[in-house]
Tab-separated table of N, CA and C and ligand atoms in Angstrom:
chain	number	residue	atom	x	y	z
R	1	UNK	N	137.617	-25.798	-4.351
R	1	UNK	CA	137.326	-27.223	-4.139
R	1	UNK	C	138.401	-28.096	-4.796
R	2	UNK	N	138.871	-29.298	-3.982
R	2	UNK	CA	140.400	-29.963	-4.486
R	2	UNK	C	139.324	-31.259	-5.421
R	3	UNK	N	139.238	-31.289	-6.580
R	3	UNK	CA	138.788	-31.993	-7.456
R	3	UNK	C	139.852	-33.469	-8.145
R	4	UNK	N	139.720	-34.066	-7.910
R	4	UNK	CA	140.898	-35.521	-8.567
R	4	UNK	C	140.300	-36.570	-8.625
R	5	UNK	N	140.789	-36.354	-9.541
R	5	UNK	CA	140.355	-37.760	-10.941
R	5	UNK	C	141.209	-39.213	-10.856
R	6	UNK	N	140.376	-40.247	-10.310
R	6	UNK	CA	141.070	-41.441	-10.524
R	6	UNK	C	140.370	-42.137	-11.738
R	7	UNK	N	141.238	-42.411	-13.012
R	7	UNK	CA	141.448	-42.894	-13.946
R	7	UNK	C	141.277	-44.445	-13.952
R	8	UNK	N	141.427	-44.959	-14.608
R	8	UNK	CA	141.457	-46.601	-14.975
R	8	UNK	C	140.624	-46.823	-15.940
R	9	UNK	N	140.573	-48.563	-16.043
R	9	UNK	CA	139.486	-49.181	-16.915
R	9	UNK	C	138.242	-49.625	-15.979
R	10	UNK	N	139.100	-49.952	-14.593
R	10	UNK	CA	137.946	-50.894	-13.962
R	10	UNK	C	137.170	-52.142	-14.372
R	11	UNK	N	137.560	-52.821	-15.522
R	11	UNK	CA	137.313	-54.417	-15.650
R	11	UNK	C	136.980	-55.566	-15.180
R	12	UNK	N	136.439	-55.473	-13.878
R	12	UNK	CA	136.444	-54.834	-13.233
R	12	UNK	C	136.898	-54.147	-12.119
R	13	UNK	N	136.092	-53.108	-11.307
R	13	UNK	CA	136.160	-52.465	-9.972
R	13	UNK	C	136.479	-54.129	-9.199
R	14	UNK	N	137.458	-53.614	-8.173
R	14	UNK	CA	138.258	-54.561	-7.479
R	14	UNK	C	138.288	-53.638	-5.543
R	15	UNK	N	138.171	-54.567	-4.979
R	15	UNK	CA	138.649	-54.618	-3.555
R	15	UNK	C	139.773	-53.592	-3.334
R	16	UNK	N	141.083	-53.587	-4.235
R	16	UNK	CA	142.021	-53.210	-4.229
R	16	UNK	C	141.884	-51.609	-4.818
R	17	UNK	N	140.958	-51.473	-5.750
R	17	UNK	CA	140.596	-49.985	-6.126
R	17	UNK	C	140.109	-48.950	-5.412
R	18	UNK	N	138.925	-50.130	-4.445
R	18	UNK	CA	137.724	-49.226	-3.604
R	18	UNK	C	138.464	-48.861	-2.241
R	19	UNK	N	139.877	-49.326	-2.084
R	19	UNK	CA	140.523	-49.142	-0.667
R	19	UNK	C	141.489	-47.539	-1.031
R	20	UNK	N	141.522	-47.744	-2.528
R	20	UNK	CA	142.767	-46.536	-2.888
R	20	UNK	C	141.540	-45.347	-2.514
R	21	UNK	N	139.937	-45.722	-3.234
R	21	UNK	CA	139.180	-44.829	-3.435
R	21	UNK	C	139.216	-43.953	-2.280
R	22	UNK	N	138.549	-44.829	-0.996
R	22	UNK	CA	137.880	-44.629	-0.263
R	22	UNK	C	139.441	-43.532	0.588
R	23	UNK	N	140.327	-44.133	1.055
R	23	UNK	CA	141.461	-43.115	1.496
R	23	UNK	C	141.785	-41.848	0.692
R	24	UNK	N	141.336	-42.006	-0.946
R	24	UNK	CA	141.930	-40.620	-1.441
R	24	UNK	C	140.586	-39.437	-1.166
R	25	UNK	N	139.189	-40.524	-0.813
R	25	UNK	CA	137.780	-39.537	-0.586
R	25	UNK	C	138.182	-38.147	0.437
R	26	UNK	N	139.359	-38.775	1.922
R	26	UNK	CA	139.326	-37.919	3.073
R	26	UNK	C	140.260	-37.391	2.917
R	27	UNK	N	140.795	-37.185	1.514
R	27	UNK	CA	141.625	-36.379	1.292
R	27	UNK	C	141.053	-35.105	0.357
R	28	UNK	N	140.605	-35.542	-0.468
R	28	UNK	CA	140.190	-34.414	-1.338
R	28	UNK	C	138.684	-33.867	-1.376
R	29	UNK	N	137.770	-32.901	-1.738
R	29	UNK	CA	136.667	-32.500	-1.806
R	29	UNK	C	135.737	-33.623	-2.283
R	30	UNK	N	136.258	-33.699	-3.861
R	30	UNK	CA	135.565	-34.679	-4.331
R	30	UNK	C	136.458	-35.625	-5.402
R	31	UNK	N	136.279	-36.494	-5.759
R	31	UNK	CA	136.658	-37.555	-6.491
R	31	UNK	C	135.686	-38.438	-7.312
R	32	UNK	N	136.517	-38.141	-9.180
R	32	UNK	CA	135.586	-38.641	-10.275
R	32	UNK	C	136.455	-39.670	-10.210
R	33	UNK	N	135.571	-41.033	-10.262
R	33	UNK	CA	136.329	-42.161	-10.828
R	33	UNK	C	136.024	-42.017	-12.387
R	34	UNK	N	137.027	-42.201	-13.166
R	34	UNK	CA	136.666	-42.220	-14.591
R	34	UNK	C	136.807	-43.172	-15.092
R	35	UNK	N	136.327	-43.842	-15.962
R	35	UNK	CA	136.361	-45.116	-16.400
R	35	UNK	C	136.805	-44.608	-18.134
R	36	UNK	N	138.272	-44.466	-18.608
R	36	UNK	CA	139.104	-44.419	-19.466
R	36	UNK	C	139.282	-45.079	-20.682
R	37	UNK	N	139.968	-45.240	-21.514
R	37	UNK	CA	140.177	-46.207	-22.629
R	37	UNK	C	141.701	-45.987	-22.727
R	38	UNK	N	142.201	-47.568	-22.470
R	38	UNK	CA	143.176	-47.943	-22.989
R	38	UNK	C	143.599	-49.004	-24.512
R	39	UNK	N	144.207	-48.194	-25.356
R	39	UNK	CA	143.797	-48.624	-26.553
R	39	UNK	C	144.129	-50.061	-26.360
R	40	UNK	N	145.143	-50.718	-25.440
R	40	UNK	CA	146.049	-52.142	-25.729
R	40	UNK	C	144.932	-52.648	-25.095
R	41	UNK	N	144.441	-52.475	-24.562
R	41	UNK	CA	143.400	-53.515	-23.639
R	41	UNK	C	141.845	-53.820	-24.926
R	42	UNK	N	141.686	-55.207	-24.314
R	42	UNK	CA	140.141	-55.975	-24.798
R	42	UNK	C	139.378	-55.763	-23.846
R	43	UNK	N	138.085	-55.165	-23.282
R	43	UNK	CA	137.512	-55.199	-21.902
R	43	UNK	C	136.272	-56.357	-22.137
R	44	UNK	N	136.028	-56.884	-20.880
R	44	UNK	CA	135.118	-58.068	-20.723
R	44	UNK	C	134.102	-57.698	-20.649
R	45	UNK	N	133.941	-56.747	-19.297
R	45	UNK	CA	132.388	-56.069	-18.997
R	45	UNK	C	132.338	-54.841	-20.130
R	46	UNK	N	131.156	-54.142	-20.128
R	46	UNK	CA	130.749	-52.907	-21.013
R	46	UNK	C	130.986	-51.895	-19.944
R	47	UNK	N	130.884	-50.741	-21.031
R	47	UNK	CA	130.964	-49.634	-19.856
R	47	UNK	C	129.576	-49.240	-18.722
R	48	UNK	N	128.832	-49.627	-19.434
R	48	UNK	CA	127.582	-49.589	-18.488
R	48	UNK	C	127.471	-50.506	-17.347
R	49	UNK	N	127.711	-51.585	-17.934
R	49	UNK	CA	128.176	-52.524	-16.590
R	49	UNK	C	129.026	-52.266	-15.563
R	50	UNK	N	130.214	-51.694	-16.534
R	50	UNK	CA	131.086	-50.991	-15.244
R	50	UNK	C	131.061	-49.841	-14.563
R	51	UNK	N	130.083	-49.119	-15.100
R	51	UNK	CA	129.603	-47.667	-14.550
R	51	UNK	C	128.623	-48.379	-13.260
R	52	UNK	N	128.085	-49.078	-13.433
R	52	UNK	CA	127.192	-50.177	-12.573
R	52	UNK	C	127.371	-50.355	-10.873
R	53	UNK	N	128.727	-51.196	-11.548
R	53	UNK	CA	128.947	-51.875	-10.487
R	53	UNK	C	130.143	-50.910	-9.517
R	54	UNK	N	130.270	-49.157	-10.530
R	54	UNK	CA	131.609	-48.521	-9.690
R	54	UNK	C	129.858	-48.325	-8.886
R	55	UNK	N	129.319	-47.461	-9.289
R	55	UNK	CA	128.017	-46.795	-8.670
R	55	UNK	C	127.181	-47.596	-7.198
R	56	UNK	N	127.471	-48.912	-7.612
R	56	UNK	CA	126.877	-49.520	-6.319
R	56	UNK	C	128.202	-49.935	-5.118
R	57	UNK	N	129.690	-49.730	-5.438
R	57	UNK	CA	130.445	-49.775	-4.876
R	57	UNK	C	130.722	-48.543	-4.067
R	58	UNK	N	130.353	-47.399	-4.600
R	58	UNK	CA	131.044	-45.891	-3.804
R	58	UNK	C	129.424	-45.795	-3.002
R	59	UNK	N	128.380	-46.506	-2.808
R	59	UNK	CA	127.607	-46.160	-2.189
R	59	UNK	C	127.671	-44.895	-0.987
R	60	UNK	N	128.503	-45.662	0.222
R	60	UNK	CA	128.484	-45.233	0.960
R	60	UNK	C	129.405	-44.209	1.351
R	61	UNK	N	130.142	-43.465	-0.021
R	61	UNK	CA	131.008	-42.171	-0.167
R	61	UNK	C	130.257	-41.380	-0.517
R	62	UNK	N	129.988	-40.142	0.391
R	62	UNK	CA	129.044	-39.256	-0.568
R	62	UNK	C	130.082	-37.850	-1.367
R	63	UNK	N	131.293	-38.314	-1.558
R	63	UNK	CA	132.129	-37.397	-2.439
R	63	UNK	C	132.588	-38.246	-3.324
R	64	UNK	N	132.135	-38.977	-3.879
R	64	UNK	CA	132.704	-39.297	-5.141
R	64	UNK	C	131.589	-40.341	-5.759
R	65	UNK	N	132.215	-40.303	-7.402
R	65	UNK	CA	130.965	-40.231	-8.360
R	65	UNK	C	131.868	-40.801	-9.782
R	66	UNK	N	131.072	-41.254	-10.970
R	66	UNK	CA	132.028	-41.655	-11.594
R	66	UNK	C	131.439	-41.326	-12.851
R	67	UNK	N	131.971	-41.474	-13.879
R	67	UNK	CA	132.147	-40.933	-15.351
R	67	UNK	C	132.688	-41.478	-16.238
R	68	UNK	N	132.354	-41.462	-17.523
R	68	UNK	CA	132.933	-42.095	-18.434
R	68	UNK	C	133.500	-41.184	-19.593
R	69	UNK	N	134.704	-41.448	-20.329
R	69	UNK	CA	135.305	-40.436	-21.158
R	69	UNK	C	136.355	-40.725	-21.993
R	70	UNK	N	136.098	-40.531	-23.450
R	70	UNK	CA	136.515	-41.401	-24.682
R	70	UNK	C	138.209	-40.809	-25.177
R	71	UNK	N	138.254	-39.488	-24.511
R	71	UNK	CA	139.629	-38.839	-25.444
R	71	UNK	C	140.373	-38.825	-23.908
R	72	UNK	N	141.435	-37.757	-24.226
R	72	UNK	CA	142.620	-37.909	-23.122
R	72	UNK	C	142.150	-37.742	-21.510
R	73	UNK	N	142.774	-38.326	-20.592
R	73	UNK	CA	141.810	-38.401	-19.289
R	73	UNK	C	142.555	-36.672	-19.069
R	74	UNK	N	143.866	-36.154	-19.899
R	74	UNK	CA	143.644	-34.674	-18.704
R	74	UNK	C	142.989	-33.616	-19.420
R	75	UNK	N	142.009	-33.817	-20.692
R	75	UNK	CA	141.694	-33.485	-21.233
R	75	UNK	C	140.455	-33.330	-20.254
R	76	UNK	N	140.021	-33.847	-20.137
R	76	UNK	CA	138.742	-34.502	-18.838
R	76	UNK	C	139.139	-33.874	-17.801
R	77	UNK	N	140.184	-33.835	-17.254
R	77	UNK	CA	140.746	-33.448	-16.039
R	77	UNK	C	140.576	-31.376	-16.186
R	78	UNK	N	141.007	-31.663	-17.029
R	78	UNK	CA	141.167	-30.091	-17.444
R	78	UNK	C	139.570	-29.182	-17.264
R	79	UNK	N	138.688	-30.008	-18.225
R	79	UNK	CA	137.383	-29.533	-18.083
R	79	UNK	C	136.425	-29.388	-17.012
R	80	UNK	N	136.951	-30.164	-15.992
R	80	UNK	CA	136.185	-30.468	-14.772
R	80	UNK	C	137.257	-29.806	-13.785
R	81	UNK	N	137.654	-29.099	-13.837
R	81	UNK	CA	138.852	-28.339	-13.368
R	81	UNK	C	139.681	-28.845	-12.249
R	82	UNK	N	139.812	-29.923	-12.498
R	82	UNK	CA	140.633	-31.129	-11.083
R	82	UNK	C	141.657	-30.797	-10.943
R	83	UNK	N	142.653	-31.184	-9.577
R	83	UNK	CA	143.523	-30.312	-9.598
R	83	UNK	C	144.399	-31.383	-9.134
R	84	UNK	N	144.270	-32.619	-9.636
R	84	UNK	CA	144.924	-33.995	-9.127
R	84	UNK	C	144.501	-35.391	-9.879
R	85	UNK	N	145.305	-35.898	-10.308
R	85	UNK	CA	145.205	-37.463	-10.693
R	85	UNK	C	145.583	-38.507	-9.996
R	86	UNK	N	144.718	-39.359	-9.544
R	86	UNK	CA	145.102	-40.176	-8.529
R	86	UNK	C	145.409	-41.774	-8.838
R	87	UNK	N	146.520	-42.192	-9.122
R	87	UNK	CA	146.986	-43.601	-9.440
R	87	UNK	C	147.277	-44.543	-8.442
R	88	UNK	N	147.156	-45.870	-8.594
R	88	UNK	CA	147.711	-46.514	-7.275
R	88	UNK	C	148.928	-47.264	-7.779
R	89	UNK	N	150.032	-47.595	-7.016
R	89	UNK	CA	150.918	-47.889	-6.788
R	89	UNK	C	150.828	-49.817	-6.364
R	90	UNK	N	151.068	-50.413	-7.054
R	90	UNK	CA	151.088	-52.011	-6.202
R	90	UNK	C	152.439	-52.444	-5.982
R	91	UNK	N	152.965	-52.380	-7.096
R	91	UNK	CA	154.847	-53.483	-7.086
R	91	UNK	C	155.353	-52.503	-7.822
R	92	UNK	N	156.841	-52.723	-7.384
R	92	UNK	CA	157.946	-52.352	-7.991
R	92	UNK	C	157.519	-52.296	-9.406
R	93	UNK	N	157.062	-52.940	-10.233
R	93	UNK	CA	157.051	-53.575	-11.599
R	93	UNK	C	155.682	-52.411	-12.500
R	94	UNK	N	154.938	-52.071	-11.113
R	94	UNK	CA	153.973	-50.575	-12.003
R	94	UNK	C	154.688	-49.549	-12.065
R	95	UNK	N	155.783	-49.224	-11.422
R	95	UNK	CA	156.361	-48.008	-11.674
R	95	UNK	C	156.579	-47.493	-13.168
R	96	UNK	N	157.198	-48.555	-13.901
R	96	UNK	CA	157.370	-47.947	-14.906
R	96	UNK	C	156.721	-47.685	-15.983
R	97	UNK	N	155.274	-48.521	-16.194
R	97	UNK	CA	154.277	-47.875	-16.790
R	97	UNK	C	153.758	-46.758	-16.068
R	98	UNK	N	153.806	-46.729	-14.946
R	98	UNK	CA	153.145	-45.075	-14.310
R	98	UNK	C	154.138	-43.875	-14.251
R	99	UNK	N	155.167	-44.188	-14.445
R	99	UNK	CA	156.095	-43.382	-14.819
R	99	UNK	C	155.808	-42.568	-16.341
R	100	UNK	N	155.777	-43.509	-17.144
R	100	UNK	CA	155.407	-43.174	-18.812
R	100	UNK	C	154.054	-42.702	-19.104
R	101	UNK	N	153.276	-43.223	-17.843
R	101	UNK	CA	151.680	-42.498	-17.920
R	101	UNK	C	152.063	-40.868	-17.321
R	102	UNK	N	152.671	-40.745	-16.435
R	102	UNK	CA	152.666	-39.572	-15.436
R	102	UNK	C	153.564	-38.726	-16.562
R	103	UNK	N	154.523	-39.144	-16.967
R	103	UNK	CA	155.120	-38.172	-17.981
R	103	UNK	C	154.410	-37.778	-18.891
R	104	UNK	N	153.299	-38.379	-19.477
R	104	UNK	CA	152.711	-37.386	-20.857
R	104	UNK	C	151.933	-37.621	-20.239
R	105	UNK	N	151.157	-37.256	-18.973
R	105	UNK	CA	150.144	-36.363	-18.794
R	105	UNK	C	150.892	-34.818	-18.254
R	106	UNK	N	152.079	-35.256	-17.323
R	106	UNK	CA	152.610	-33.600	-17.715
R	106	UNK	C	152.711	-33.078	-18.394
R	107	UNK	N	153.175	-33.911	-19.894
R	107	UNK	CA	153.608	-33.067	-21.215
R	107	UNK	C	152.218	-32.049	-21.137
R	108	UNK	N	151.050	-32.925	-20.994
R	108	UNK	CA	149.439	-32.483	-21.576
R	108	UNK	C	149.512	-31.208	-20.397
R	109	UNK	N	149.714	-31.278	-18.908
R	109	UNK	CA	149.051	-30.233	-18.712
R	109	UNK	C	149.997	-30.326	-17.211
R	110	UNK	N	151.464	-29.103	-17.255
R	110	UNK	CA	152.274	-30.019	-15.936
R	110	UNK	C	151.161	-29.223	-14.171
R	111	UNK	N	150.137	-28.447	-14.620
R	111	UNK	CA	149.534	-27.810	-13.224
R	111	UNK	C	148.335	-28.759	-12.760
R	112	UNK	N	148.614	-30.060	-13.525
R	112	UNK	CA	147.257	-31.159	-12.723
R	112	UNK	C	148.858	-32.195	-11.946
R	113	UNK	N	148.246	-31.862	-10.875
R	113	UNK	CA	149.427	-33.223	-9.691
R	113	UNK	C	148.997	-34.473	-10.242
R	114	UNK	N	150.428	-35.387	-10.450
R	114	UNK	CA	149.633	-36.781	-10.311
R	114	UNK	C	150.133	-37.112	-8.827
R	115	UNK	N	149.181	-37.964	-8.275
R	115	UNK	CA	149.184	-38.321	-6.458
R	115	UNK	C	149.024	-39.610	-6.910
R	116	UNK	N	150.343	-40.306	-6.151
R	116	UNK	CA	149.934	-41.669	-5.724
R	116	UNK	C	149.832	-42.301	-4.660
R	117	UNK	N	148.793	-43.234	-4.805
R	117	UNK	CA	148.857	-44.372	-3.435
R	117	UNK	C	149.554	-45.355	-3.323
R	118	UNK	N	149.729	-45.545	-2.430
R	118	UNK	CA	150.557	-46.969	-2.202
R	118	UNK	C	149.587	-47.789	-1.768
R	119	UNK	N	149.383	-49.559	-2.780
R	119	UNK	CA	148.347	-50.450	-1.964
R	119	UNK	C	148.443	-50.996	-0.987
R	120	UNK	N	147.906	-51.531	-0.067
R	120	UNK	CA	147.671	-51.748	1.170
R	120	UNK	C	148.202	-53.341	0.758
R	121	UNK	N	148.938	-54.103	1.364
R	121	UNK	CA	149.722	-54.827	1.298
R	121	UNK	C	148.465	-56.073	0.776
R	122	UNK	N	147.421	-56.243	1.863
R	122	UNK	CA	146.707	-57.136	1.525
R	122	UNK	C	145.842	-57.157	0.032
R	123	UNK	N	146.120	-55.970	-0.681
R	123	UNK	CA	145.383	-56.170	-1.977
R	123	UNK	C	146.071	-55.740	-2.986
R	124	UNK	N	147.331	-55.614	-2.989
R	124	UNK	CA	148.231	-55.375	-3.724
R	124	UNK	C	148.772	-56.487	-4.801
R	125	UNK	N	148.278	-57.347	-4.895
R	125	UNK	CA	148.156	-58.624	-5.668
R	125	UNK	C	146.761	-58.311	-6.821
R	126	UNK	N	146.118	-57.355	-6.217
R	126	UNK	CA	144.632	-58.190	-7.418
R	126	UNK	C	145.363	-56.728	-8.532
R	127	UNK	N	144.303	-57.985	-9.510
R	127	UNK	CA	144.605	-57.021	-11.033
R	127	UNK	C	143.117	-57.828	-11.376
R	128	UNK	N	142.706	-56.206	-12.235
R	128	UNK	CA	141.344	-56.863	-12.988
R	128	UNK	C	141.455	-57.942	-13.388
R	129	UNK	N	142.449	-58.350	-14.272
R	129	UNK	CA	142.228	-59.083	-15.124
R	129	UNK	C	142.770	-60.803	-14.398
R	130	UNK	N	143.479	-60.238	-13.835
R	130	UNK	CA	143.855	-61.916	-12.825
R	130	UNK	C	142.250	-62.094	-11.898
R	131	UNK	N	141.509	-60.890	-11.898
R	131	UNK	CA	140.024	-61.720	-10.973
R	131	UNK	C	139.308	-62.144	-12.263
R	132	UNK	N	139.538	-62.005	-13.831
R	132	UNK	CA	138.468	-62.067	-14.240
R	132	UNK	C	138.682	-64.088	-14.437
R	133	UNK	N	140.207	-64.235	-14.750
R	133	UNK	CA	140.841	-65.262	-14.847
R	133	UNK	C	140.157	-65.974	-13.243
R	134	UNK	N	140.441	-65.519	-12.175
R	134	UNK	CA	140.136	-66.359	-10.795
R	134	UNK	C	138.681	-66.922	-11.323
R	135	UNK	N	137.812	-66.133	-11.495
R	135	UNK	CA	136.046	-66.428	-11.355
R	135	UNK	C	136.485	-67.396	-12.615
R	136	UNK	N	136.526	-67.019	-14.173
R	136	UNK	CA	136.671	-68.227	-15.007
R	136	UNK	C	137.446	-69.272	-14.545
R	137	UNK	N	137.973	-69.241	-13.783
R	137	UNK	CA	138.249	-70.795	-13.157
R	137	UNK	C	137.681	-70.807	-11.694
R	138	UNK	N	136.504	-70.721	-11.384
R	138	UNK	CA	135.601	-71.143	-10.605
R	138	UNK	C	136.295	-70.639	-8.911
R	139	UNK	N	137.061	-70.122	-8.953
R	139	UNK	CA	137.746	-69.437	-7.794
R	139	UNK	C	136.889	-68.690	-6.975
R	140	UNK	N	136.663	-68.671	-5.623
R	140	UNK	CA	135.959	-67.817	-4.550
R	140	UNK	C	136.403	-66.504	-4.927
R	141	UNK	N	136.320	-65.375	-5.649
R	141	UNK	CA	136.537	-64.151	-4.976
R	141	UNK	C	135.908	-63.442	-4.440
R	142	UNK	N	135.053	-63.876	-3.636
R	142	UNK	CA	134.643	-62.437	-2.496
R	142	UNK	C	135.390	-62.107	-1.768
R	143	UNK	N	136.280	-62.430	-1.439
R	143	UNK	CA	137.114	-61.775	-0.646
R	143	UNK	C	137.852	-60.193	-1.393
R	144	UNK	N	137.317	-60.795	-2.808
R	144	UNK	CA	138.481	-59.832	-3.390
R	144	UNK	C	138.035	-58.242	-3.925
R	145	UNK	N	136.585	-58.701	-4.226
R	145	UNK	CA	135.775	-57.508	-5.150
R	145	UNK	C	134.247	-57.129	-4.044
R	146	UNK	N	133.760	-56.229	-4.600
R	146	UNK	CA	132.686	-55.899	-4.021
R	146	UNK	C	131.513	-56.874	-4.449
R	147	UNK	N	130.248	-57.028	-3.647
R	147	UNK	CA	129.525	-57.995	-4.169
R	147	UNK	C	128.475	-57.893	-5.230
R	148	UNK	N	128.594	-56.864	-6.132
R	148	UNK	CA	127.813	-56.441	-7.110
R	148	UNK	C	129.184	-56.931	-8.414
R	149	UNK	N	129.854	-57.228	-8.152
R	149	UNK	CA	130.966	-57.844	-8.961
R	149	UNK	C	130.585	-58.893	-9.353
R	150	UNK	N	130.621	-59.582	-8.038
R	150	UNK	CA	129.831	-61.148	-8.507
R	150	UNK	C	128.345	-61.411	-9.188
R	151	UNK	N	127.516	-60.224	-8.442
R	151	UNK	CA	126.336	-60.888	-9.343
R	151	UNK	C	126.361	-60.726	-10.566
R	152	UNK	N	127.252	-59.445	-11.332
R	152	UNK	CA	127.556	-59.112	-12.642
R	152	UNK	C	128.111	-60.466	-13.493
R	153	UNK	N	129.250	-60.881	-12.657
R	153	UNK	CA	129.610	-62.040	-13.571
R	153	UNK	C	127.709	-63.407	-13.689
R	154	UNK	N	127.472	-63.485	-12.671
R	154	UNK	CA	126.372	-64.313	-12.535
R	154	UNK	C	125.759	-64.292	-13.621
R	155	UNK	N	125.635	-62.760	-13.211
R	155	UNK	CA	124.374	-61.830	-14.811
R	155	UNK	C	124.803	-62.077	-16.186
R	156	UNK	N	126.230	-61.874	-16.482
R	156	UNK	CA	126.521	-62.161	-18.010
R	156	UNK	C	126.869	-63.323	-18.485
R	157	UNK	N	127.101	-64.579	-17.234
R	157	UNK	CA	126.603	-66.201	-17.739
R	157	UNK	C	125.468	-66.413	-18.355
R	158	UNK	N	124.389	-66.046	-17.881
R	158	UNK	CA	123.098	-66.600	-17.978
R	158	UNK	C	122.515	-66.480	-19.508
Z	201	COA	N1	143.906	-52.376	-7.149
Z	201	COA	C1	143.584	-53.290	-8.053
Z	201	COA	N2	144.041	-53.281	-9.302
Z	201	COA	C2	144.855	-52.279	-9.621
Z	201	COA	C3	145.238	-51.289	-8.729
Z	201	COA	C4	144.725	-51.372	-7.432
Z	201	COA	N3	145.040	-50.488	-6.519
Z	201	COA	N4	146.059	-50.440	-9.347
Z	201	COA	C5	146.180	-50.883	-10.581
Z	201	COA	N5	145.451	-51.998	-10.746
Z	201	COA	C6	145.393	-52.849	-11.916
Z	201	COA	C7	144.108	-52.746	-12.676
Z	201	COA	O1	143.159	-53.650	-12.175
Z	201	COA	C8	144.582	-53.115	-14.064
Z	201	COA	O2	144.646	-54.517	-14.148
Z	201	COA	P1	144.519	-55.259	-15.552
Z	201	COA	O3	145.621	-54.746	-16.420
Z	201	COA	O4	144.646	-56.670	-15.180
Z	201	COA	O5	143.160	-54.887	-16.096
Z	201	COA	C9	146.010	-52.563	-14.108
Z	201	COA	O6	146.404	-52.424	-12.783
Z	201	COA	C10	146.171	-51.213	-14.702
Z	201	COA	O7	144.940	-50.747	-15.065
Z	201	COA	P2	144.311	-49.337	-14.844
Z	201	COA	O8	144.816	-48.675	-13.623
Z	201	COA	O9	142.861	-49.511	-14.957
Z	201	COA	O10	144.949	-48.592	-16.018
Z	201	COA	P3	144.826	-48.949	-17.551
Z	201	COA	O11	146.202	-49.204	-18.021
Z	201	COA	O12	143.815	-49.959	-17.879
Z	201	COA	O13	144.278	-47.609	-18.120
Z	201	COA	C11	144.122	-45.294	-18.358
Z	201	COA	C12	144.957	-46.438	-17.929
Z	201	COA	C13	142.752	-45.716	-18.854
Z	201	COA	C14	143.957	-44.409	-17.163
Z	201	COA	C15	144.924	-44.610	-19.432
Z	201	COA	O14	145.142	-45.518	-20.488
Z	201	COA	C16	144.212	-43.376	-19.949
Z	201	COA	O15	144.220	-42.353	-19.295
Z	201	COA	N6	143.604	-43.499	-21.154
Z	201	COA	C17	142.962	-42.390	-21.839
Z	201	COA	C18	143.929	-41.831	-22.887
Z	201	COA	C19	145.047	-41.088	-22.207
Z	201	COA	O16	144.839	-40.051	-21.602
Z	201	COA	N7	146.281	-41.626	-22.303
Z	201	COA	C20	147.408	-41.091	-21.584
Z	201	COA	C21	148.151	-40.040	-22.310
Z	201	COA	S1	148.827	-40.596	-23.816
């Protein structure tokens, strides 16, 4: 079974994530979204929240499922015996942090592939953190996220 792990924070799950998801689903058996820790980052939502809102987003995938996990993601990768890491690709300008990510996860373990996507032109702009900025300034994004996104933000106004 071809097992691969897409990584991130998900800060949230974005339009632009669930399009990488959903194309890497008919590729592989199954697919863990993992919801990661990056030490430089502050996150807005909790992880439960964001376990939440991946869970009501992959609804209608019945190969993939998501997880949460505190130490190295190929550490994770390793245990669940995946045989692929799946990153997405937006601008010129991610390469080179995914470059420096993809290199020491080879160091960690060079028989897990990292696979990337390339984003789909129309959502290759969103970044968690520029939607979390859009909604705090009163910005429409449905266009951008799934709609359990929005009621989340709704939910943690109140
Ligand atoms: N659509 C929308 N947004 C996308 C995207 C896409 N297709 N591809 C990337 N992004 C955005 C994310 O929304 C995020 O935006 P933000 O910075 O505004 O929040 C940004 O690109 C990158 O975030 P993400 O892909 O979630 O990665 P990350 O840098 O937050 O986290 C981990 C990377 C969690 C996978 C990595 O730090 C990790 O594996 N941590 C565990 C420890 C470890 O193993 N470290 C590596 C070895 S030292």
């Amino acid at each position: 079974m071809r097992i691969a792990i897409y990584p991130g924070s998900f800060d949230p799950i974005t339009n632009g994530h669930l399009e990488i998801i959903e194309r890497a689903s008919k590729i592989f058996d199954k697919i863990i979204i993992l919801i990661a820790i990056n030490n430089e980052k502050k996150y807005f939502f909790t992880i439960e929240d964001r376990i939440k809102m991946i869970k009501e987003s992959i609804k209608h995938l019945n190969n993939v499922c998501v997880d949460y996990y505190e130490g190295l993601t190929m550490h994770y990768a390793q245990k669940v015996n995946a045989t692929a890491l799946i990153r997405g690709l937006r601008v010129v300008s991610d390469f080179d942090y995914e470059w420096k990510l993809a290199t020491a996860n080879e160091y960690i373990d060079p028989n897990i592939e990292m696979v990337f996507f390339m984003a789909h032109k129309e959502v290759s702009f969103i970044s968690s953190s520029m939607i979390n900025e859009l909604y705090s300034g009163n910005v429409d994004i449905s266009k951008l996220v799934p709609n359990i996104v929005i009621e989340m933000y709704k939910k943690k106004a109140k």
